[in-house]
PDB file of C-alpha atoms in Angstrom:
ATOM      1  CA  UNK A   1      42.766 -75.047 -36.136  1.00  0.00           C
ATOM      2  CA  UNK A   2      46.064 -74.048 -38.049  1.00  0.00           C
ATOM      3  CA  UNK A   3      48.284 -72.513 -36.634  1.00  0.00           C
ATOM      4  CA  UNK A   4      48.035 -68.525 -38.692  1.00  0.00           C
ATOM      5  CA  UNK A   5      44.655 -69.033 -37.181  1.00  0.00           C
ATOM      6  CA  UNK A   6      45.622 -69.785 -33.332  1.00  0.00           C
ATOM      7  CA  UNK A   7      47.699 -67.146 -33.354  1.00  0.00           C
ATOM      8  CA  UNK A   8      44.882 -63.577 -35.081  1.00  0.00           C
ATOM      9  CA  UNK A   9      42.159 -65.407 -32.456  1.00  0.00           C
ATOM     10  CA  UNK A  10      45.242 -64.985 -29.439  1.00  0.00           C
ATOM     11  CA  UNK A  11      45.703 -61.235 -30.742  1.00  0.00           C
ATOM     12  CA  UNK A  12      41.380 -60.371 -29.761  1.00  0.00           C
ATOM     13  CA  UNK A  13      40.562 -62.642 -26.826  1.00  0.00           C
ATOM     14  CA  UNK A  14      37.027 -61.666 -25.949  1.00  0.00           C
ATOM     15  CA  UNK A  15      38.535 -60.727 -22.131  1.00  0.00           C
ATOM     16  CA  UNK A  16      41.555 -59.074 -23.640  1.00  0.00           C
ATOM     17  CA  UNK A  17      42.245 -55.176 -21.787  1.00  0.00           C
ATOM     18  CA  UNK A  18      41.750 -54.595 -25.354  1.00  0.00           C
ATOM     19  CA  UNK A  19      38.617 -54.907 -25.359  1.00  0.00           C
ATOM     20  CA  UNK A  20      37.644 -53.901 -21.527  1.00  0.00           C
ATOM     21  CA  UNK A  21      38.993 -50.477 -22.277  1.00  0.00           C
ATOM     22  CA  UNK A  22      36.558 -50.328 -25.114  1.00  0.00           C
ATOM     23  CA  UNK A  23      33.472 -51.612 -22.768  1.00  0.00           C
ATOM     24  CA  UNK A  24      34.658 -49.294 -19.992  1.00  0.00           C
ATOM     25  CA  UNK A  25      34.668 -46.573 -22.168  1.00  0.00           C
ATOM     26  CA  UNK A  26      31.678 -46.923 -24.004  1.00  0.00           C
ATOM     27  CA  UNK A  27      30.341 -47.449 -20.543  1.00  0.00           C
ATOM     28  CA  UNK A  28      31.622 -44.195 -19.138  1.00  0.00           C
ATOM     29  CA  UNK A  29      29.861 -42.315 -21.880  1.00  0.00           C
ATOM     30  CA  UNK A  30      27.052 -43.105 -22.007  1.00  0.00           C
ATOM     31  CA  UNK A  31      26.948 -43.221 -18.519  1.00  0.00           C
ATOM     32  CA  UNK A  32      28.098 -38.849 -19.431  1.00  0.00           C
ATOM     33  CA  UNK A  33      25.170 -38.791 -22.070  1.00  0.00           C
ATOM     34  CA  UNK A  34      22.829 -39.932 -19.141  1.00  0.00           C
ATOM     35  CA  UNK A  35      24.193 -37.853 -16.691  1.00  0.00           C
ATOM     36  CA  UNK A  36      23.966 -34.729 -18.736  1.00  0.00           C
ATOM     37  CA  UNK A  37      20.218 -35.485 -19.986  1.00  0.00           C
ATOM     38  CA  UNK A  38      19.068 -35.098 -16.487  1.00  0.00           C
ATOM     39  CA  UNK A  39      20.807 -32.784 -15.256  1.00  0.00           C
ATOM     40  CA  UNK A  40      19.201 -30.603 -18.179  1.00  0.00           C
ATOM     41  CA  UNK A  41      16.345 -30.678 -17.757  1.00  0.00           C
ATOM     42  CA  UNK A  42      16.661 -30.289 -13.608  1.00  0.00           C
ATOM     43  CA  UNK A  43      17.852 -26.994 -14.796  1.00  0.00           C
ATOM     44  CA  UNK A  44      15.358 -26.433 -17.108  1.00  0.00           C
ATOM     45  CA  UNK A  45      12.227 -27.064 -14.792  1.00  0.00           C
ATOM     46  CA  UNK A  46      13.959 -24.804 -11.986  1.00  0.00           C
ATOM     47  CA  UNK A  47      14.588 -22.245 -13.928  1.00  0.00           C
ATOM     48  CA  UNK A  48      10.761 -22.345 -15.410  1.00  0.00           C
ATOM     49  CA  UNK A  49       9.566 -22.508 -11.920  1.00  0.00           C
ATOM     50  CA  UNK A  50      11.543 -19.742 -10.852  1.00  0.00           C
ATOM     51  CA  UNK A  51       9.934 -17.307 -13.482  1.00  0.00           C
ATOM     52  CA  UNK A  52       6.469 -18.211 -13.352  1.00  0.00           C
ATOM     53  CA  UNK A  53       6.691 -17.558  -9.515  1.00  0.00           C
ATOM     54  CA  UNK A  54       8.348 -14.132 -10.228  1.00  0.00           C
ATOM     55  CA  UNK A  55       5.791 -13.962 -13.148  1.00  0.00           C
ATOM     56  CA  UNK A  56       2.664 -14.520 -10.249  1.00  0.00           C
ATOM     57  CA  UNK A  57       3.967 -12.415  -7.790  1.00  0.00           C
ATOM     58  CA  UNK A  58       4.705  -9.772  -9.989  1.00  0.00           C
ATOM     59  CA  UNK A  59       0.823  -9.959 -10.824  1.00  0.00           C
ATOM     60  CA  UNK A  60      -0.287 -10.456  -8.150  1.00  0.00           C
ATOM     61  CA  UNK A  61       1.723  -6.605  -6.552  1.00  0.00           C
ATOM     62  CA  UNK A  62      -0.172  -5.189  -9.802  1.00  0.00           C
ATOM     63  CA  UNK A  63      -3.658  -6.350  -9.372  1.00  0.00           C
ATOM     64  CA  UNK A  64      -3.028  -5.149  -5.707  1.00  0.00           C
ATOM     65  CA  UNK A  65      -2.212  -1.526  -7.109  1.00  0.00           C
ATOM     66  CA  UNK A  66      -4.471  -1.503  -8.868  1.00  0.00           C
ATOM     67  CA  UNK A  67      -8.097  -3.020  -7.534  1.00  0.00           C
ATOM     68  CA  UNK A  68      -6.927  -1.739  -4.029  1.00  0.00           C
ATOM     69  CA  UNK A  69      -8.519   1.733  -4.544  1.00  0.00           C
ATOM     70  CA  UNK A  70     -11.038   1.719  -7.568  1.00  0.00           C
ATOM     71  CA  UNK A  71     -12.159   5.091  -6.968  1.00  0.00           C
ATOM     72  CA  UNK A  72      -9.009   6.777  -6.958  1.00  0.00           C
ATOM     73  CA  UNK A  73      -7.841   4.919 -10.000  1.00  0.00           C
ATOM     74  CA  UNK A  74     -10.744   5.935 -12.046  1.00  0.00           C
ATOM     75  CA  UNK A  75      -9.891   9.772 -10.716  1.00  0.00           C
ATOM     76  CA  UNK A  76      -5.826   9.029 -11.852  1.00  0.00           C
ATOM     77  CA  UNK A  77      -5.538   9.107  -7.206  1.00  0.00           C
ATOM     78  CA  UNK A  78      -6.393  12.920  -7.199  1.00  0.00           C
ATOM     79  CA  UNK A  79     -10.376  13.660  -6.930  1.00  0.00           C
ATOM     80  CA  UNK A  80     -12.157  16.492  -9.167  1.00  0.00           C
ATOM     81  CA  UNK A  81     -12.652  17.984  -6.285  1.00  0.00           C
ATOM     82  CA  UNK A  82     -12.729  21.515  -6.621  1.00  0.00           C
ATOM     83  CA  UNK A  83     -12.967  25.273  -4.202  1.00  0.00           C
ATOM     84  CA  UNK A  84     -17.127  26.433  -4.920  1.00  0.00           C
ATOM     85  CA  UNK A  85     -18.151  23.033  -5.518  1.00  0.00           C
ATOM     86  CA  UNK A  86     -20.662  20.772  -2.881  1.00  0.00           C
ATOM     87  CA  UNK A  87     -19.547  18.589  -0.153  1.00  0.00           C
ATOM     88  CA  UNK A  88     -19.720  15.206  -0.726  1.00  0.00           C
ATOM     89  CA  UNK A  89     -22.425  13.837   1.244  1.00  0.00           C
ATOM     90  CA  UNK A  90     -21.136  11.444   3.853  1.00  0.00           C
ATOM     91  CA  UNK A  91     -21.701   8.622   6.652  1.00  0.00           C
ATOM     92  CA  UNK A  92     -19.706   7.834   9.440  1.00  0.00           C
ATOM     93  CA  UNK A  93     -18.658   5.864  12.287  1.00  0.00           C
ATOM     94  CA  UNK A  94     -16.755   8.287  15.684  1.00  0.00           C
ATOM     95  CA  UNK A  95     -15.198   7.537  18.494  1.00  0.00           C
ATOM     96  CA  UNK A  96     -17.800   6.713  20.704  1.00  0.00           C
ATOM     97  CA  UNK A  97     -19.480   4.551  18.082  1.00  0.00           C
ATOM     98  CA  UNK A  98     -22.095   7.715  16.894  1.00  0.00           C
ATOM     99  CA  UNK A  99     -23.022   7.853  13.352  1.00  0.00           C
ATOM    100  CA  UNK A 100     -21.292  11.331  12.155  1.00  0.00           C
ATOM    101  CA  UNK A 101     -22.853  12.831   9.094  1.00  0.00           C
ATOM    102  CA  UNK A 102     -22.480  16.014   6.748  1.00  0.00           C
ATOM    103  CA  UNK A 103     -25.721  16.502   6.857  1.00  0.00           C
ATOM    104  CA  UNK A 104     -25.803  16.956  10.809  1.00  0.00           C
ATOM    105  CA  UNK A 105     -23.088  20.148  10.381  1.00  0.00           C
ATOM    106  CA  UNK A 106     -26.245  22.027   7.889  1.00  0.00           C
ATOM    107  CA  UNK A 107     -25.602  25.536   7.817  1.00  0.00           C
ATOM    108  CA  UNK A 108     -23.013  25.612  10.053  1.00  0.00           C
ATOM    109  CA  UNK A 109     -19.030  25.710   8.994  1.00  0.00           C
ATOM    110  CA  UNK A 110     -16.745  22.716   8.787  1.00  0.00           C
ATOM    111  CA  UNK A 111     -12.819  21.490   9.301  1.00  0.00           C
ATOM    112  CA  UNK A 112     -12.614  18.128   7.612  1.00  0.00           C
ATOM    113  CA  UNK A 113      -8.704  17.377   7.898  1.00  0.00           C
ATOM    114  CA  UNK A 114      -7.558  14.196   7.319  1.00  0.00           C
ATOM    115  CA  UNK A 115      -4.699  12.487   8.516  1.00  0.00           C
ATOM    116  CA  UNK A 116      -2.583   9.476   8.006  1.00  0.00           C
ATOM    117  CA  UNK A 117      -2.117   7.515  11.176  1.00  0.00           C
ATOM    118  CA  UNK A 118      -3.836   8.294  14.519  1.00  0.00           C
ATOM    119  CA  UNK A 119      -0.467   8.444  17.385  1.00  0.00           C
ATOM    120  CA  UNK A 120       1.459   8.194  14.730  1.00  0.00           C
ATOM    121  CA  UNK A 121       3.760  11.667  15.366  1.00  0.00           C
ATOM    122  CA  UNK A 122       2.664  14.311  12.639  1.00  0.00           C
ATOM    123  CA  UNK A 123      -0.927  13.226  13.340  1.00  0.00           C
ATOM    124  CA  UNK A 124      -0.774  13.696  16.732  1.00  0.00           C
ATOM    125  CA  UNK A 125       0.666  17.578  16.880  1.00  0.00           C
ATOM    126  CA  UNK A 126      -1.818  18.478  14.496  1.00  0.00           C
ATOM    127  CA  UNK A 127      -4.693  16.542  16.755  1.00  0.00           C
ATOM    128  CA  UNK A 128      -3.504  18.521  19.107  1.00  0.00           C
ATOM    129  CA  UNK A 129      -3.115  21.527  17.776  1.00  0.00           C
ATOM    130  CA  UNK A 130      -6.448  21.005  16.440  1.00  0.00           C
ATOM    131  CA  UNK A 131      -8.388  20.253  20.202  1.00  0.00           C
ATOM    132  CA  UNK A 132      -6.378  23.596  21.357  1.00  0.00           C
ATOM    133  CA  UNK A 133      -8.010  25.491  19.383  1.00  0.00           C
ATOM    134  CA  UNK A 134     -11.646  24.116  19.850  1.00  0.00           C
ATOM    135  CA  UNK A 135     -13.066  27.032  21.454  1.00  0.00           C
ATOM    136  CA  UNK A 136     -12.106  29.263  19.339  1.00  0.00           C
ATOM    137  CA  UNK A 137     -12.793  27.353  16.046  1.00  0.00           C
ATOM    138  CA  UNK A 138     -16.506  27.362  17.822  1.00  0.00           C
ATOM    139  CA  UNK A 139     -16.932  31.262  18.455  1.00  0.00           C
ATOM    140  CA  UNK A 140     -16.301  31.175  14.955  1.00  0.00           C
ATOM    141  CA  UNK A 141     -19.302  28.981  13.966  1.00  0.00           C
ATOM    142  CA  UNK A 142     -17.033  26.555  12.273  1.00  0.00           C
ATOM    143  CA  UNK A 143     -16.685  22.336  14.050  1.00  0.00           C
ATOM    144  CA  UNK A 144     -13.935  20.728  13.565  1.00  0.00           C
ATOM    145  CA  UNK A 145     -13.770  16.416  12.342  1.00  0.00           C
ATOM    146  CA  UNK A 146     -10.818  14.144  11.825  1.00  0.00           C
ATOM    147  CA  UNK A 147     -10.207  12.074   9.692  1.00  0.00           C
ATOM    148  CA  UNK A 148      -8.415   9.213   9.595  1.00  0.00           C
ATOM    149  CA  UNK A 149      -8.516   5.333   8.121  1.00  0.00           C
ATOM    150  CA  UNK A 150      -8.160   3.316  11.774  1.00  0.00           C
ATOM    151  CA  UNK A 151     -10.914   1.929  13.284  1.00  0.00           C
ATOM    152  CA  UNK A 152     -12.904   3.297  15.737  1.00  0.00           C
ATOM    153  CA  UNK A 153     -10.312   1.382  19.018  1.00  0.00           C
ATOM    154  CA  UNK A 154      -8.006   2.499  17.482  1.00  0.00           C
ATOM    155  CA  UNK A 155      -8.761   5.809  17.554  1.00  0.00           C
ATOM    156  CA  UNK A 156     -10.722   5.541  20.780  1.00  0.00           C
ATOM    157  CA  UNK A 157      -7.678   5.124  21.929  1.00  0.00           C
ATOM    158  CA  UNK A 158      -5.653   8.002  20.061  1.00  0.00           C
ATOM    159  CA  UNK A 159      -8.132  10.544  21.769  1.00  0.00           C
ATOM    160  CA  UNK A 160      -8.112   9.190  25.631  1.00  0.00           C
ATOM    161  CA  UNK A 161      -4.078   8.465  25.317  1.00  0.00           C
ATOM    162  CA  UNK A 162      -3.596  12.979  24.541  1.00  0.00           C
ATOM    163  CA  UNK A 163      -7.196  14.058  25.782  1.00  0.00           C
ATOM    164  CA  UNK A 164      -8.002  14.728  22.290  1.00  0.00           C
ATOM    165  CA  UNK A 165     -11.188  17.182  22.789  1.00  0.00           C
ATOM    166  CA  UNK A 166     -13.213  16.844  18.453  1.00  0.00           C
ATOM    167  CA  UNK A 167     -14.822  13.678  16.573  1.00  0.00           C
ATOM    168  CA  UNK A 168     -12.292  11.361  15.426  1.00  0.00           C
ATOM    169  CA  UNK A 169     -14.088  10.205  12.262  1.00  0.00           C
ATOM    170  CA  UNK A 170     -13.323   6.539  11.183  1.00  0.00           C
ATOM    171  CA  UNK A 171     -13.248   5.067   7.510  1.00  0.00           C
ATOM    172  CA  UNK A 172     -12.290   2.096   7.098  1.00  0.00           C
ATOM    173  CA  UNK A 173     -14.035   1.519   3.258  1.00  0.00           C
ATOM    174  CA  UNK A 174     -11.939   4.998   2.275  1.00  0.00           C
ATOM    175  CA  UNK A 175     -14.867   6.067   0.101  1.00  0.00           C
ATOM    176  CA  UNK A 176     -14.781   9.113   1.676  1.00  0.00           C
ATOM    177  CA  UNK A 177     -11.010   9.398   2.073  1.00  0.00           C
ATOM    178  CA  UNK A 178     -11.267   8.826  -2.121  1.00  0.00           C
ATOM    179  CA  UNK A 179     -14.091  11.555  -2.654  1.00  0.00           C
ATOM    180  CA  UNK A 180     -12.257  14.454  -0.963  1.00  0.00           C
ATOM    181  CA  UNK A 181      -9.130  13.261  -2.710  1.00  0.00           C
ATOM    182  CA  UNK A 182      -7.416  12.272   0.604  1.00  0.00           C
ATOM    183  CA  UNK A 183      -6.441   9.377  -0.303  1.00  0.00           C
ATOM    184  CA  UNK A 184      -3.567   8.303  -2.630  1.00  0.00           C
ATOM    185  CA  UNK A 185      -0.391   7.091  -4.129  1.00  0.00           C
ATOM    186  CA  UNK A 186       2.299   8.105  -1.995  1.00  0.00           C
ATOM    187  CA  UNK A 187       6.297   7.430  -1.858  1.00  0.00           C
ATOM    188  CA  UNK A 188       8.717   5.543   1.361  1.00  0.00           C
ATOM    189  CA  UNK A 189      11.590   4.578   0.948  1.00  0.00           C
ATOM    190  CA  UNK A 190      11.954   4.030  -3.096  1.00  0.00           C
ATOM    191  CA  UNK A 191       7.876   1.879  -3.062  1.00  0.00           C
ATOM    192  CA  UNK A 192       5.231   2.904  -3.794  1.00  0.00           C
ATOM    193  CA  UNK A 193       1.472   2.015  -2.498  1.00  0.00           C
ATOM    194  CA  UNK A 194      -1.564   4.209  -1.731  1.00  0.00           C
ATOM    195  CA  UNK A 195      -2.487   5.992   1.177  1.00  0.00           C
ATOM    196  CA  UNK A 196      -3.916   8.552   3.012  1.00  0.00           C
ATOM    197  CA  UNK A 197      -2.645  12.119   1.571  1.00  0.00           C
ATOM    198  CA  UNK A 198      -2.356  14.972   4.643  1.00  0.00           C
ATOM    199  CA  UNK A 199      -5.230  16.705   3.180  1.00  0.00           C
ATOM    200  CA  UNK A 200      -7.625  19.415   5.517  1.00  0.00           C
ATOM    201  CA  UNK A 201     -11.412  20.777   3.679  1.00  0.00           C
ATOM    202  CA  UNK A 202     -13.373  23.613   5.196  1.00  0.00           C
ATOM    203  CA  UNK A 203     -16.857  23.653   4.473  1.00  0.00           C
ATOM    204  CA  UNK A 204     -18.977  27.228   4.269  1.00  0.00           C
ATOM    205  CA  UNK A 205     -22.275  27.528   5.448  1.00  0.00           C
ATOM    206  CA  UNK A 206     -23.539  26.961   2.008  1.00  0.00           C
ATOM    207  CA  UNK A 207     -22.915  23.547   2.341  1.00  0.00           C
ATOM    208  CA  UNK A 208     -19.891  24.238  -0.873  1.00  0.00           C
ATOM    209  CA  UNK A 209     -16.031  24.542  -0.263  1.00  0.00           C
ATOM    210  CA  UNK A 210     -14.554  27.499   0.492  1.00  0.00           C
ATOM    211  CA  UNK A 211     -10.451  26.139   1.183  1.00  0.00           C
ATOM    212  CA  UNK A 212      -8.557  23.058   0.543  1.00  0.00           C
ATOM    213  CA  UNK A 213      -5.507  22.126   1.405  1.00  0.00           C
ATOM    214  CA  UNK A 214      -3.492  19.388   0.106  1.00  0.00           C
ATOM    215  CA  UNK A 215       0.117  18.387   1.456  1.00  0.00           C
ATOM    216  CA  UNK A 216      -1.263  19.404   4.661  1.00  0.00           C
ATOM    217  CA  UNK A 217       2.526  20.474   6.845  1.00  0.00           C
ATOM    218  CA  UNK A 218       1.676  20.010  10.579  1.00  0.00           C
ATOM    219  CA  UNK A 219       3.294  23.233  12.164  1.00  0.00           C
ATOM    220  CA  UNK A 220       1.056  26.395  12.461  1.00  0.00           C
ATOM    221  CA  UNK A 221      -1.352  24.493   9.959  1.00  0.00           C
ATOM    222  CA  UNK A 222      -4.337  24.693  12.633  1.00  0.00           C
ATOM    223  CA  UNK A 223      -3.828  28.395  13.114  1.00  0.00           C
ATOM    224  CA  UNK A 224      -3.791  29.002   9.752  1.00  0.00           C
ATOM    225  CA  UNK A 225      -7.173  27.107   8.742  1.00  0.00           C
ATOM    226  CA  UNK A 226      -8.825  29.269  12.391  1.00  0.00           C
ATOM    227  CA  UNK A 227      -7.657  32.746  10.422  1.00  0.00           C
ATOM    228  CA  UNK A 228      -9.765  30.903   7.313  1.00  0.00           C
ATOM    229  CA  UNK A 229     -13.332  29.332   9.299  1.00  0.00           C
ATOM    230  CA  UNK A 230     -13.507  33.391  10.851  1.00  0.00           C
ATOM    231  CA  UNK A 231     -12.355  35.164   7.298  1.00  0.00           C
ATOM    232  CA  UNK A 232     -15.778  33.114   5.219  1.00  0.00           C
TER     233      UNK A 232
END
């Protein structure tokens, strides 16, 4: 080998610092590119999963709201029941285990007061007021029934705790509640949901709806209904 060739070869040996730097730089570049490639799908996957989960939850909530009350949904959450119409028939269990029907009160005046939940403050006051006036309603030829979606055990506990003297009906399927327009959309703390709308219906001796009170305010309400029953 000539002296010139030896000089040229000695400038770029395979183990030289320059070659090592190039190799290290190339390896680092490949590692960085590989890390980016691995991270990107992970981020996309997480975002996709979160989006899918959110969509599923929203769909579930929408489905629940849509189908929780078919009759209410069909009628726009409002009953078509109006004063002067025939009172819809019903047959439901009451406290004590008996079954109550509209036909049981044929030829009598009948008060149906729908309350949201047994043993809550407003419902308790309302039930106690109707119990207080039970004899006065009887003297006016008027029967009184309280209706909610509570199970029978809850109704019986409610009755015993407050010594209520009026029959309490359980409509867990909401069928009667919807038919009489006492089931619909409510809101609390900025959230909307379906539930019982405090409503009272007075049925005349002819079996027709004589009076309807919606969005009832408890204070003085039972006395107001009694006056209406006496005037029929």
